[in-house]
Amino acid sequence: MITHPSLTSLLALGLTAAGPNPLDGVSPNLELLGVKFSNMVTLVLGAIWALALAAIAAAFLWNLAKWGMAGQRGNIDDVEDGSSGAKRSAIAFFGTAIAGIILGALLAVAGML
């Protein structure tokens, strides 16, 4: 009977056969491009993050309003649309708000922090 190697054993074999990592000890660093560039990147990313939070908060409030108006009118289909939209917006806002923590955790796992 022929047995097939598992995926993990193939990956381990491939990683050991590849040799040493040529980028061992190298991490991304914006300081080489200057302090002004680093500060500008930080400002631009912060502005994008703030705009994303504002847009998602507006969508959440809009969906809550749709949900409330549909409930007053008794329109069941619109109630479902408003409630599901509000739930999606709330989850998106939470994910966007903790994006810094998520990205930090991913970089820590990758060994870049």
PDB file of N, CA and C in Angstrom:
ATOM      1  N   MET A   1       0.841  -1.166   0.000  1.00  0.00           N
ATOM      2  CA  MET A   1       0.000   0.000   0.000  1.00  0.00           C
ATOM      3  C   MET A   1       0.894   1.240   0.000  1.00  0.00           C
ATOM      4  N   ILE A   2       0.602   2.171  -0.899  1.00  0.00           N
ATOM      5  CA  ILE A   2       1.390   3.390  -1.019  1.00  0.00           C
ATOM      6  C   ILE A   2       0.766   4.455  -0.127  1.00  0.00           C
ATOM      7  N   THR A   3       1.592   5.041   0.744  1.00  0.00           N
ATOM      8  CA  THR A   3       1.082   6.120   1.597  1.00  0.00           C
ATOM      9  C   THR A   3       1.572   7.450   1.043  1.00  0.00           C
ATOM     10  N   HIS A   4       0.720   8.415   1.109  1.00  0.00           N
ATOM     11  CA  HIS A   4       1.070   9.755   0.632  1.00  0.00           C
ATOM     12  C   HIS A   4       1.551  10.589   1.807  1.00  0.00           C
ATOM     13  N   PRO A   5       2.605  11.349   1.611  1.00  0.00           N
ATOM     14  CA  PRO A   5       3.068  12.211   2.713  1.00  0.00           C
ATOM     15  C   PRO A   5       2.049  13.308   2.999  1.00  0.00           C
ATOM     16  N   SER A   6       1.974  13.674   4.245  1.00  0.00           N
ATOM     17  CA  SER A   6       1.032  14.728   4.618  1.00  0.00           C
ATOM     18  C   SER A   6       1.552  16.082   4.157  1.00  0.00           C
ATOM     19  N   LEU A   7       0.659  17.042   4.145  1.00  0.00           N
ATOM     20  CA  LEU A   7       1.008  18.382   3.701  1.00  0.00           C
ATOM     21  C   LEU A   7       2.054  19.009   4.620  1.00  0.00           C
ATOM     22  N   THR A   8       1.934  18.771   5.906  1.00  0.00           N
ATOM     23  CA  THR A   8       2.905  19.363   6.836  1.00  0.00           C
ATOM     24  C   THR A   8       4.296  18.774   6.642  1.00  0.00           C
ATOM     25  N   SER A   9       4.375  17.497   6.360  1.00  0.00           N
ATOM     26  CA  SER A   9       5.699  16.921   6.142  1.00  0.00           C
ATOM     27  C   SER A   9       6.311  17.428   4.837  1.00  0.00           C
ATOM     28  N   LEU A  10       5.476  17.652   3.819  1.00  0.00           N
ATOM     29  CA  LEU A  10       5.983  18.214   2.569  1.00  0.00           C
ATOM     30  C   LEU A  10       6.462  19.651   2.769  1.00  0.00           C
ATOM     31  N   LEU A  11       5.705  20.440   3.557  1.00  0.00           N
ATOM     32  CA  LEU A  11       6.117  21.815   3.826  1.00  0.00           C
ATOM     33  C   LEU A  11       7.409  21.846   4.628  1.00  0.00           C
ATOM     34  N   ALA A  12       7.521  20.981   5.630  1.00  0.00           N
ATOM     35  CA  ALA A  12       8.744  20.946   6.437  1.00  0.00           C
ATOM     36  C   ALA A  12       9.935  20.530   5.583  1.00  0.00           C
ATOM     37  N   LEU A  13       9.738  19.571   4.717  1.00  0.00           N
ATOM     38  CA  LEU A  13      10.808  19.132   3.833  1.00  0.00           C
ATOM     39  C   LEU A  13      11.215  20.251   2.881  1.00  0.00           C
ATOM     40  N   GLY A  14      10.227  20.979   2.347  1.00  0.00           N
ATOM     41  CA  GLY A  14      10.516  22.078   1.436  1.00  0.00           C
ATOM     42  C   GLY A  14      11.247  23.213   2.128  1.00  0.00           C
ATOM     43  N   LEU A  15      10.876  23.512   3.377  1.00  0.00           N
ATOM     44  CA  LEU A  15      11.531  24.589   4.099  1.00  0.00           C
ATOM     45  C   LEU A  15      12.968  24.252   4.451  1.00  0.00           C
ATOM     46  N   THR A  16      13.230  22.999   4.800  1.00  0.00           N
ATOM     47  CA  THR A  16      14.603  22.627   5.133  1.00  0.00           C
ATOM     48  C   THR A  16      15.462  22.526   3.880  1.00  0.00           C
ATOM     49  N   ALA A  17      14.852  22.160   2.767  1.00  0.00           N
ATOM     50  CA  ALA A  17      15.616  22.038   1.525  1.00  0.00           C
ATOM     51  C   ALA A  17      15.917  23.408   0.921  1.00  0.00           C
ATOM     52  N   ALA A  18      15.156  24.424   1.307  1.00  0.00           N
ATOM     53  CA  ALA A  18      15.340  25.745   0.724  1.00  0.00           C
ATOM     54  C   ALA A  18      16.623  26.416   1.200  1.00  0.00           C
ATOM     55  N   GLY A  19      17.132  26.028   2.344  1.00  0.00           N
ATOM     56  CA  GLY A  19      18.363  26.635   2.855  1.00  0.00           C
ATOM     57  C   GLY A  19      18.059  27.762   3.823  1.00  0.00           C
ATOM     58  N   PRO A  20      19.091  28.496   4.186  1.00  0.00           N
ATOM     59  CA  PRO A  20      18.890  29.572   5.163  1.00  0.00           C
ATOM     60  C   PRO A  20      18.111  30.745   4.563  1.00  0.00           C
ATOM     61  N   ASN A  21      17.437  31.469   5.404  1.00  0.00           N
ATOM     62  CA  ASN A  21      16.665  32.631   4.984  1.00  0.00           C
ATOM     63  C   ASN A  21      17.612  33.787   4.682  1.00  0.00           C
ATOM     64  N   PRO A  22      17.641  34.293   3.465  1.00  0.00           N
ATOM     65  CA  PRO A  22      18.555  35.390   3.140  1.00  0.00           C
ATOM     66  C   PRO A  22      18.124  36.718   3.771  1.00  0.00           C
ATOM     67  N   LEU A  23      16.878  36.829   4.201  1.00  0.00           N
ATOM     68  CA  LEU A  23      16.379  38.058   4.810  1.00  0.00           C
ATOM     69  C   LEU A  23      16.290  37.954   6.328  1.00  0.00           C
ATOM     70  N   ASP A  24      17.022  37.020   6.904  1.00  0.00           N
ATOM     71  CA  ASP A  24      16.987  36.847   8.357  1.00  0.00           C
ATOM     72  C   ASP A  24      17.553  38.095   9.030  1.00  0.00           C
ATOM     73  N   GLY A  25      16.786  38.655   9.957  1.00  0.00           N
ATOM     74  CA  GLY A  25      17.218  39.844  10.667  1.00  0.00           C
ATOM     75  C   GLY A  25      16.858  41.144   9.981  1.00  0.00           C
ATOM     76  N   VAL A  26      16.254  41.092   8.806  1.00  0.00           N
ATOM     77  CA  VAL A  26      15.861  42.299   8.086  1.00  0.00           C
ATOM     78  C   VAL A  26      14.420  42.631   8.448  1.00  0.00           C
ATOM     79  N   SER A  27      14.156  43.887   8.773  1.00  0.00           N
ATOM     80  CA  SER A  27      12.790  44.313   9.062  1.00  0.00           C
ATOM     81  C   SER A  27      12.522  45.633   8.354  1.00  0.00           C
ATOM     82  N   PRO A  28      11.259  45.893   8.018  1.00  0.00           N
ATOM     83  CA  PRO A  28      10.932  47.136   7.317  1.00  0.00           C
ATOM     84  C   PRO A  28      11.211  48.349   8.199  1.00  0.00           C
ATOM     85  N   ASN A  29      11.765  49.397   7.595  1.00  0.00           N
ATOM     86  CA  ASN A  29      12.113  50.590   8.347  1.00  0.00           C
ATOM     87  C   ASN A  29      12.021  51.794   7.420  1.00  0.00           C
ATOM     88  N   LEU A  30      11.193  52.764   7.776  1.00  0.00           N
ATOM     89  CA  LEU A  30      11.018  53.954   6.952  1.00  0.00           C
ATOM     90  C   LEU A  30      12.027  55.055   7.265  1.00  0.00           C
ATOM     91  N   GLU A  31      12.870  54.866   8.280  1.00  0.00           N
ATOM     92  CA  GLU A  31      13.815  55.900   8.679  1.00  0.00           C
ATOM     93  C   GLU A  31      14.844  56.210   7.591  1.00  0.00           C
ATOM     94  N   LEU A  32      15.119  55.260   6.740  1.00  0.00           N
ATOM     95  CA  LEU A  32      16.084  55.476   5.663  1.00  0.00           C
ATOM     96  C   LEU A  32      15.614  56.569   4.713  1.00  0.00           C
ATOM     97  N   LEU A  33      14.307  56.692   4.544  1.00  0.00           N
ATOM     98  CA  LEU A  33      13.759  57.682   3.624  1.00  0.00           C
ATOM     99  C   LEU A  33      13.596  59.061   4.257  1.00  0.00           C
ATOM    100  N   GLY A  34      13.898  59.181   5.534  1.00  0.00           N
ATOM    101  CA  GLY A  34      13.861  60.484   6.193  1.00  0.00           C
ATOM    102  C   GLY A  34      12.711  60.620   7.163  1.00  0.00           C
ATOM    103  N   VAL A  35      12.889  61.533   8.093  1.00  0.00           N
ATOM    104  CA  VAL A  35      11.890  61.765   9.128  1.00  0.00           C
ATOM    105  C   VAL A  35      10.624  62.381   8.533  1.00  0.00           C
ATOM    106  N   LYS A  36      10.796  63.303   7.566  1.00  0.00           N
ATOM    107  CA  LYS A  36       9.625  63.932   6.950  1.00  0.00           C
ATOM    108  C   LYS A  36       8.753  62.903   6.249  1.00  0.00           C
ATOM    109  N   PHE A  37       9.376  61.962   5.549  1.00  0.00           N
ATOM    110  CA  PHE A  37       8.617  60.925   4.853  1.00  0.00           C
ATOM    111  C   PHE A  37       7.903  60.028   5.858  1.00  0.00           C
ATOM    112  N   SER A  38       8.583  59.636   6.928  1.00  0.00           N
ATOM    113  CA  SER A  38       7.970  58.803   7.964  1.00  0.00           C
ATOM    114  C   SER A  38       6.768  59.504   8.575  1.00  0.00           C
ATOM    115  N   ASN A  39       6.930  60.790   8.887  1.00  0.00           N
ATOM    116  CA  ASN A  39       5.825  61.550   9.468  1.00  0.00           C
ATOM    117  C   ASN A  39       4.667  61.687   8.489  1.00  0.00           C
ATOM    118  N   MET A  40       4.970  61.871   7.220  1.00  0.00           N
ATOM    119  CA  MET A  40       3.914  62.009   6.219  1.00  0.00           C
ATOM    120  C   MET A  40       3.146  60.700   6.054  1.00  0.00           C
ATOM    121  N   VAL A  41       3.849  59.584   6.053  1.00  0.00           N
ATOM    122  CA  VAL A  41       3.182  58.282   5.962  1.00  0.00           C
ATOM    123  C   VAL A  41       2.258  58.085   7.153  1.00  0.00           C
ATOM    124  N   THR A  42       2.732  58.445   8.335  1.00  0.00           N
ATOM    125  CA  THR A  42       1.914  58.316   9.540  1.00  0.00           C
ATOM    126  C   THR A  42       0.676  59.199   9.454  1.00  0.00           C
ATOM    127  N   LEU A  43       0.834  60.427   8.994  1.00  0.00           N
ATOM    128  CA  LEU A  43      -0.304  61.336   8.869  1.00  0.00           C
ATOM    129  C   LEU A  43      -1.320  60.846   7.841  1.00  0.00           C
ATOM    130  N   VAL A  44      -0.832  60.383   6.699  1.00  0.00           N
ATOM    131  CA  VAL A  44      -1.738  59.921   5.643  1.00  0.00           C
ATOM    132  C   VAL A  44      -2.498  58.674   6.094  1.00  0.00           C
ATOM    133  N   LEU A  45      -1.804  57.723   6.694  1.00  0.00           N
ATOM    134  CA  LEU A  45      -2.487  56.517   7.165  1.00  0.00           C
ATOM    135  C   LEU A  45      -3.493  56.832   8.273  1.00  0.00           C
ATOM    136  N   GLY A  46      -3.138  57.776   9.153  1.00  0.00           N
ATOM    137  CA  GLY A  46      -4.070  58.194  10.196  1.00  0.00           C
ATOM    138  C   GLY A  46      -5.315  58.857   9.622  1.00  0.00           C
ATOM    139  N   ALA A  47      -5.131  59.678   8.588  1.00  0.00           N
ATOM    140  CA  ALA A  47      -6.269  60.332   7.950  1.00  0.00           C
ATOM    141  C   ALA A  47      -7.175  59.314   7.255  1.00  0.00           C
ATOM    142  N   ILE A  48      -6.577  58.346   6.576  1.00  0.00           N
ATOM    143  CA  ILE A  48      -7.369  57.304   5.911  1.00  0.00           C
ATOM    144  C   ILE A  48      -8.162  56.504   6.940  1.00  0.00           C
ATOM    145  N   TRP A  49      -7.519  56.186   8.062  1.00  0.00           N
ATOM    146  CA  TRP A  49      -8.176  55.435   9.126  1.00  0.00           C
ATOM    147  C   TRP A  49      -9.343  56.243   9.698  1.00  0.00           C
ATOM    148  N   ALA A  50      -9.139  57.533   9.927  1.00  0.00           N
ATOM    149  CA  ALA A  50     -10.201  58.386  10.472  1.00  0.00           C
ATOM    150  C   ALA A  50     -11.363  58.511   9.490  1.00  0.00           C
ATOM    151  N   LEU A  51     -11.064  58.668   8.198  1.00  0.00           N
ATOM    152  CA  LEU A  51     -12.128  58.750   7.195  1.00  0.00           C
ATOM    153  C   LEU A  51     -12.921  57.444   7.108  1.00  0.00           C
ATOM    154  N   ALA A  52     -12.223  56.317   7.215  1.00  0.00           N
ATOM    155  CA  ALA A  52     -12.911  55.025   7.186  1.00  0.00           C
ATOM    156  C   ALA A  52     -13.845  54.890   8.393  1.00  0.00           C
ATOM    157  N   LEU A  53     -13.372  55.296   9.570  1.00  0.00           N
ATOM    158  CA  LEU A  53     -14.224  55.239  10.762  1.00  0.00           C
ATOM    159  C   LEU A  53     -15.441  56.151  10.619  1.00  0.00           C
ATOM    160  N   ALA A  54     -15.243  57.338  10.074  1.00  0.00           N
ATOM    161  CA  ALA A  54     -16.361  58.270   9.894  1.00  0.00           C
ATOM    162  C   ALA A  54     -17.388  57.732   8.901  1.00  0.00           C
ATOM    163  N   ALA A  55     -16.911  57.154   7.799  1.00  0.00           N
ATOM    164  CA  ALA A  55     -17.822  56.606   6.790  1.00  0.00           C
ATOM    165  C   ALA A  55     -18.613  55.429   7.350  1.00  0.00           C
ATOM    166  N   ILE A  56     -17.957  54.575   8.102  1.00  0.00           N
ATOM    167  CA  ILE A  56     -18.646  53.418   8.663  1.00  0.00           C
ATOM    168  C   ILE A  56     -19.630  53.851   9.743  1.00  0.00           C
ATOM    169  N   ALA A  57     -19.263  54.856  10.544  1.00  0.00           N
ATOM    170  CA  ALA A  57     -20.192  55.374  11.556  1.00  0.00           C
ATOM    171  C   ALA A  57     -21.424  55.978  10.891  1.00  0.00           C
ATOM    172  N   ALA A  58     -21.236  56.699   9.776  1.00  0.00           N
ATOM    173  CA  ALA A  58     -22.370  57.256   9.042  1.00  0.00           C
ATOM    174  C   ALA A  58     -23.264  56.142   8.494  1.00  0.00           C
ATOM    175  N   ALA A  59     -22.671  55.085   7.972  1.00  0.00           N
ATOM    176  CA  ALA A  59     -23.451  53.947   7.459  1.00  0.00           C
ATOM    177  C   ALA A  59     -24.228  53.282   8.591  1.00  0.00           C
ATOM    178  N   PHE A  60     -23.602  53.170   9.767  1.00  0.00           N
ATOM    179  CA  PHE A  60     -24.282  52.569  10.918  1.00  0.00           C
ATOM    180  C   PHE A  60     -25.497  53.401  11.315  1.00  0.00           C
ATOM    181  N   LEU A  61     -25.319  54.721  11.400  1.00  0.00           N
ATOM    182  CA  LEU A  61     -26.442  55.586  11.771  1.00  0.00           C
ATOM    183  C   LEU A  61     -27.544  55.549  10.716  1.00  0.00           C
ATOM    184  N   TRP A  62     -27.155  55.508   9.440  1.00  0.00           N
ATOM    185  CA  TRP A  62     -28.138  55.421   8.363  1.00  0.00           C
ATOM    186  C   TRP A  62     -28.946  54.124   8.464  1.00  0.00           C
ATOM    187  N   ASN A  63     -28.266  53.020   8.721  1.00  0.00           N
ATOM    188  CA  ASN A  63     -28.959  51.736   8.838  1.00  0.00           C
ATOM    189  C   ASN A  63     -29.867  51.695  10.061  1.00  0.00           C
ATOM    190  N   LEU A  64     -29.441  52.315  11.156  1.00  0.00           N
ATOM    191  CA  LEU A  64     -30.316  52.396  12.330  1.00  0.00           C
ATOM    192  C   LEU A  64     -31.568  53.203  12.022  1.00  0.00           C
ATOM    193  N   ALA A  65     -31.405  54.303  11.287  1.00  0.00           N
ATOM    194  CA  ALA A  65     -32.565  55.119  10.907  1.00  0.00           C
ATOM    195  C   ALA A  65     -33.508  54.341   9.994  1.00  0.00           C
ATOM    196  N   LYS A  66     -32.943  53.611   9.015  1.00  0.00           N
ATOM    197  CA  LYS A  66     -33.778  52.787   8.130  1.00  0.00           C
ATOM    198  C   LYS A  66     -34.543  51.737   8.933  1.00  0.00           C
ATOM    199  N   TRP A  67     -33.874  51.136   9.892  1.00  0.00           N
ATOM    200  CA  TRP A  67     -34.470  50.112  10.728  1.00  0.00           C
ATOM    201  C   TRP A  67     -35.632  50.697  11.540  1.00  0.00           C
ATOM    202  N   GLY A  68     -35.393  51.858  12.130  1.00  0.00           N
ATOM    203  CA  GLY A  68     -36.438  52.493  12.939  1.00  0.00           C
ATOM    204  C   GLY A  68     -37.634  52.927  12.116  1.00  0.00           C
ATOM    205  N   MET A  69     -37.388  53.536  10.947  1.00  0.00           N
ATOM    206  CA  MET A  69     -38.502  53.979  10.097  1.00  0.00           C
ATOM    207  C   MET A  69     -39.293  52.794   9.560  1.00  0.00           C
ATOM    208  N   ALA A  70     -38.607  51.722   9.215  1.00  0.00           N
ATOM    209  CA  ALA A  70     -39.310  50.539   8.708  1.00  0.00           C
ATOM    210  C   ALA A  70     -40.147  49.908   9.814  1.00  0.00           C
ATOM    211  N   GLY A  71     -39.645  49.947  11.055  1.00  0.00           N
ATOM    212  CA  GLY A  71     -40.421  49.403  12.174  1.00  0.00           C
ATOM    213  C   GLY A  71     -41.676  50.208  12.429  1.00  0.00           C
ATOM    214  N   GLN A  72     -41.607  51.532  12.275  1.00  0.00           N
ATOM    215  CA  GLN A  72     -42.790  52.375  12.473  1.00  0.00           C
ATOM    216  C   GLN A  72     -43.830  52.139  11.393  1.00  0.00           C
ATOM    217  N   ARG A  73     -43.365  51.897  10.176  1.00  0.00           N
ATOM    218  CA  ARG A  73     -44.287  51.657   9.058  1.00  0.00           C
ATOM    219  C   ARG A  73     -44.825  50.237   9.035  1.00  0.00           C
ATOM    220  N   GLY A  74     -44.144  49.332   9.726  1.00  0.00           N
ATOM    221  CA  GLY A  74     -44.574  47.936   9.742  1.00  0.00           C
ATOM    222  C   GLY A  74     -44.123  47.147   8.525  1.00  0.00           C
ATOM    223  N   ASN A  75     -43.124  47.630   7.818  1.00  0.00           N
ATOM    224  CA  ASN A  75     -42.619  46.949   6.631  1.00  0.00           C
ATOM    225  C   ASN A  75     -41.542  45.943   7.064  1.00  0.00           C
ATOM    226  N   ILE A  76     -41.892  44.672   7.059  1.00  0.00           N
ATOM    227  CA  ILE A  76     -41.019  43.616   7.579  1.00  0.00           C
ATOM    228  C   ILE A  76     -39.751  43.473   6.752  1.00  0.00           C
ATOM    229  N   ASP A  77     -39.850  43.586   5.434  1.00  0.00           N
ATOM    230  CA  ASP A  77     -38.667  43.425   4.578  1.00  0.00           C
ATOM    231  C   ASP A  77     -37.633  44.512   4.857  1.00  0.00           C
ATOM    232  N   ASP A  78     -38.092  45.748   5.020  1.00  0.00           N
ATOM    233  CA  ASP A  78     -37.162  46.842   5.294  1.00  0.00           C
ATOM    234  C   ASP A  78     -36.586  46.750   6.701  1.00  0.00           C
ATOM    235  N   VAL A  79     -37.345  46.185   7.639  1.00  0.00           N
ATOM    236  CA  VAL A  79     -36.825  45.978   8.992  1.00  0.00           C
ATOM    237  C   VAL A  79     -35.639  45.026   8.944  1.00  0.00           C
ATOM    238  N   GLU A  80     -35.764  43.957   8.176  1.00  0.00           N
ATOM    239  CA  GLU A  80     -34.668  42.987   8.047  1.00  0.00           C
ATOM    240  C   GLU A  80     -33.451  43.614   7.383  1.00  0.00           C
ATOM    241  N   ASP A  81     -33.673  44.417   6.337  1.00  0.00           N
ATOM    242  CA  ASP A  81     -32.561  45.085   5.657  1.00  0.00           C
ATOM    243  C   ASP A  81     -31.851  46.057   6.594  1.00  0.00           C
ATOM    244  N   GLY A  82     -32.618  46.839   7.338  1.00  0.00           N
ATOM    245  CA  GLY A  82     -32.022  47.802   8.254  1.00  0.00           C
ATOM    246  C   GLY A  82     -31.260  47.142   9.384  1.00  0.00           C
ATOM    247  N   SER A  83     -31.836  46.073   9.938  1.00  0.00           N
ATOM    248  CA  SER A  83     -31.163  45.405  11.063  1.00  0.00           C
ATOM    249  C   SER A  83     -29.893  44.690  10.610  1.00  0.00           C
ATOM    250  N   SER A  84     -29.943  44.026   9.469  1.00  0.00           N
ATOM    251  CA  SER A  84     -28.736  43.341   8.994  1.00  0.00           C
ATOM    252  C   SER A  84     -27.667  44.353   8.587  1.00  0.00           C
ATOM    253  N   GLY A  85     -28.082  45.478   8.000  1.00  0.00           N
ATOM    254  CA  GLY A  85     -27.120  46.519   7.651  1.00  0.00           C
ATOM    255  C   GLY A  85     -26.476  47.129   8.884  1.00  0.00           C
ATOM    256  N   ALA A  86     -27.275  47.340   9.941  1.00  0.00           N
ATOM    257  CA  ALA A  86     -26.729  47.892  11.186  1.00  0.00           C
ATOM    258  C   ALA A  86     -25.746  46.920  11.822  1.00  0.00           C
ATOM    259  N   LYS A  87     -26.049  45.638  11.773  1.00  0.00           N
ATOM    260  CA  LYS A  87     -25.133  44.629  12.332  1.00  0.00           C
ATOM    261  C   LYS A  87     -23.819  44.594  11.555  1.00  0.00           C
ATOM    262  N   ARG A  88     -23.918  44.607  10.233  1.00  0.00           N
ATOM    263  CA  ARG A  88     -22.702  44.602   9.410  1.00  0.00           C
ATOM    264  C   ARG A  88     -21.873  45.853   9.643  1.00  0.00           C
ATOM    265  N   SER A  89     -22.538  46.991   9.750  1.00  0.00           N
ATOM    266  CA  SER A  89     -21.823  48.245   9.991  1.00  0.00           C
ATOM    267  C   SER A  89     -21.135  48.239  11.352  1.00  0.00           C
ATOM    268  N   ALA A  90     -21.812  47.692  12.360  1.00  0.00           N
ATOM    269  CA  ALA A  90     -21.214  47.632  13.696  1.00  0.00           C
ATOM    270  C   ALA A  90     -19.981  46.736  13.700  1.00  0.00           C
ATOM    271  N   ILE A  91     -20.051  45.606  13.025  1.00  0.00           N
ATOM    272  CA  ILE A  91     -18.904  44.699  12.946  1.00  0.00           C
ATOM    273  C   ILE A  91     -17.760  45.352  12.175  1.00  0.00           C
ATOM    274  N   ALA A  92     -18.092  46.046  11.085  1.00  0.00           N
ATOM    275  CA  ALA A  92     -17.064  46.736  10.299  1.00  0.00           C
ATOM    276  C   ALA A  92     -16.416  47.851  11.114  1.00  0.00           C
ATOM    277  N   PHE A  93     -17.202  48.587  11.905  1.00  0.00           N
ATOM    278  CA  PHE A  93     -16.650  49.644  12.736  1.00  0.00           C
ATOM    279  C   PHE A  93     -15.716  49.076  13.791  1.00  0.00           C
ATOM    280  N   PHE A  94     -16.128  47.988  14.424  1.00  0.00           N
ATOM    281  CA  PHE A  94     -15.284  47.344  15.435  1.00  0.00           C
ATOM    282  C   PHE A  94     -13.972  46.872  14.817  1.00  0.00           C
ATOM    283  N   GLY A  95     -14.043  46.221  13.667  1.00  0.00           N
ATOM    284  CA  GLY A  95     -12.835  45.747  12.997  1.00  0.00           C
ATOM    285  C   GLY A  95     -11.912  46.878  12.588  1.00  0.00           C
ATOM    286  N   THR A  96     -12.494  47.974  12.108  1.00  0.00           N
ATOM    287  CA  THR A  96     -11.689  49.124  11.705  1.00  0.00           C
ATOM    288  C   THR A  96     -11.069  49.816  12.916  1.00  0.00           C
ATOM    289  N   ALA A  97     -11.832  49.890  14.009  1.00  0.00           N
ATOM    290  CA  ALA A  97     -11.336  50.554  15.211  1.00  0.00           C
ATOM    291  C   ALA A  97     -10.150  49.809  15.817  1.00  0.00           C
ATOM    292  N   ILE A  98     -10.156  48.473  15.738  1.00  0.00           N
ATOM    293  CA  ILE A  98      -9.053  47.707  16.323  1.00  0.00           C
ATOM    294  C   ILE A  98      -8.041  47.260  15.275  1.00  0.00           C
ATOM    295  N   ALA A  99      -8.045  47.922  14.127  1.00  0.00           N
ATOM    296  CA  ALA A  99      -7.116  47.553  13.058  1.00  0.00           C
ATOM    297  C   ALA A  99      -5.665  47.646  13.512  1.00  0.00           C
ATOM    298  N   GLY A 100      -5.338  48.625  14.330  1.00  0.00           N
ATOM    299  CA  GLY A 100      -3.967  48.764  14.828  1.00  0.00           C
ATOM    300  C   GLY A 100      -3.539  47.571  15.662  1.00  0.00           C
ATOM    301  N   ILE A 101      -4.451  47.074  16.478  1.00  0.00           N
ATOM    302  CA  ILE A 101      -4.151  45.899  17.308  1.00  0.00           C
ATOM    303  C   ILE A 101      -3.995  44.662  16.437  1.00  0.00           C
ATOM    304  N   ILE A 102      -4.889  44.520  15.453  1.00  0.00           N
ATOM    305  CA  ILE A 102      -4.829  43.352  14.560  1.00  0.00           C
ATOM    306  C   ILE A 102      -3.518  43.348  13.769  1.00  0.00           C
ATOM    307  N   LEU A 103      -3.168  44.502  13.186  1.00  0.00           N
ATOM    308  CA  LEU A 103      -1.926  44.575  12.407  1.00  0.00           C
ATOM    309  C   LEU A 103      -0.705  44.383  13.290  1.00  0.00           C
ATOM    310  N   GLY A 104      -0.730  44.936  14.498  1.00  0.00           N
ATOM    311  CA  GLY A 104       0.377  44.731  15.438  1.00  0.00           C
ATOM    312  C   GLY A 104       0.550  43.280  15.809  1.00  0.00           C
ATOM    313  N   ALA A 105      -0.572  42.582  16.024  1.00  0.00           N
ATOM    314  CA  ALA A 105      -0.501  41.155  16.358  1.00  0.00           C
ATOM    315  C   ALA A 105       0.053  40.353  15.188  1.00  0.00           C
ATOM    316  N   LEU A 106      -0.376  40.680  13.969  1.00  0.00           N
ATOM    317  CA  LEU A 106       0.140  39.961  12.799  1.00  0.00           C
ATOM    318  C   LEU A 106       1.628  40.182  12.619  1.00  0.00           C
ATOM    319  N   LEU A 107       2.091  41.421  12.829  1.00  0.00           N
ATOM    320  CA  LEU A 107       3.518  41.692  12.720  1.00  0.00           C
ATOM    321  C   LEU A 107       4.304  41.014  13.832  1.00  0.00           C
ATOM    322  N   ALA A 108       3.721  40.933  15.032  1.00  0.00           N
ATOM    323  CA  ALA A 108       4.402  40.253  16.140  1.00  0.00           C
ATOM    324  C   ALA A 108       4.534  38.758  15.859  1.00  0.00           C
ATOM    325  N   VAL A 109       3.486  38.181  15.282  1.00  0.00           N
ATOM    326  CA  VAL A 109       3.540  36.751  14.933  1.00  0.00           C
ATOM    327  C   VAL A 109       4.573  36.521  13.835  1.00  0.00           C
ATOM    328  N   ALA A 110       4.656  37.451  12.901  1.00  0.00           N
ATOM    329  CA  ALA A 110       5.627  37.309  11.814  1.00  0.00           C
ATOM    330  C   ALA A 110       7.043  37.629  12.270  1.00  0.00           C
ATOM    331  N   GLY A 111       7.184  38.159  13.485  1.00  0.00           N
ATOM    332  CA  GLY A 111       8.502  38.432  14.010  1.00  0.00           C
ATOM    333  C   GLY A 111       9.108  39.744  13.565  1.00  0.00           C
ATOM    334  N   MET A 112       8.275  40.679  13.133  1.00  0.00           N
ATOM    335  CA  MET A 112       8.786  41.942  12.628  1.00  0.00           C
ATOM    336  C   MET A 112       8.778  43.040  13.677  1.00  0.00           C
ATOM    337  N   LEU A 113       8.193  42.800  14.832  1.00  0.00           N
ATOM    338  CA  LEU A 113       8.191  43.832  15.888  1.00  0.00           C
ATOM    339  C   LEU A 113       9.235  43.534  16.918  1.00  0.00           C
TER     340      LEU A 113
END
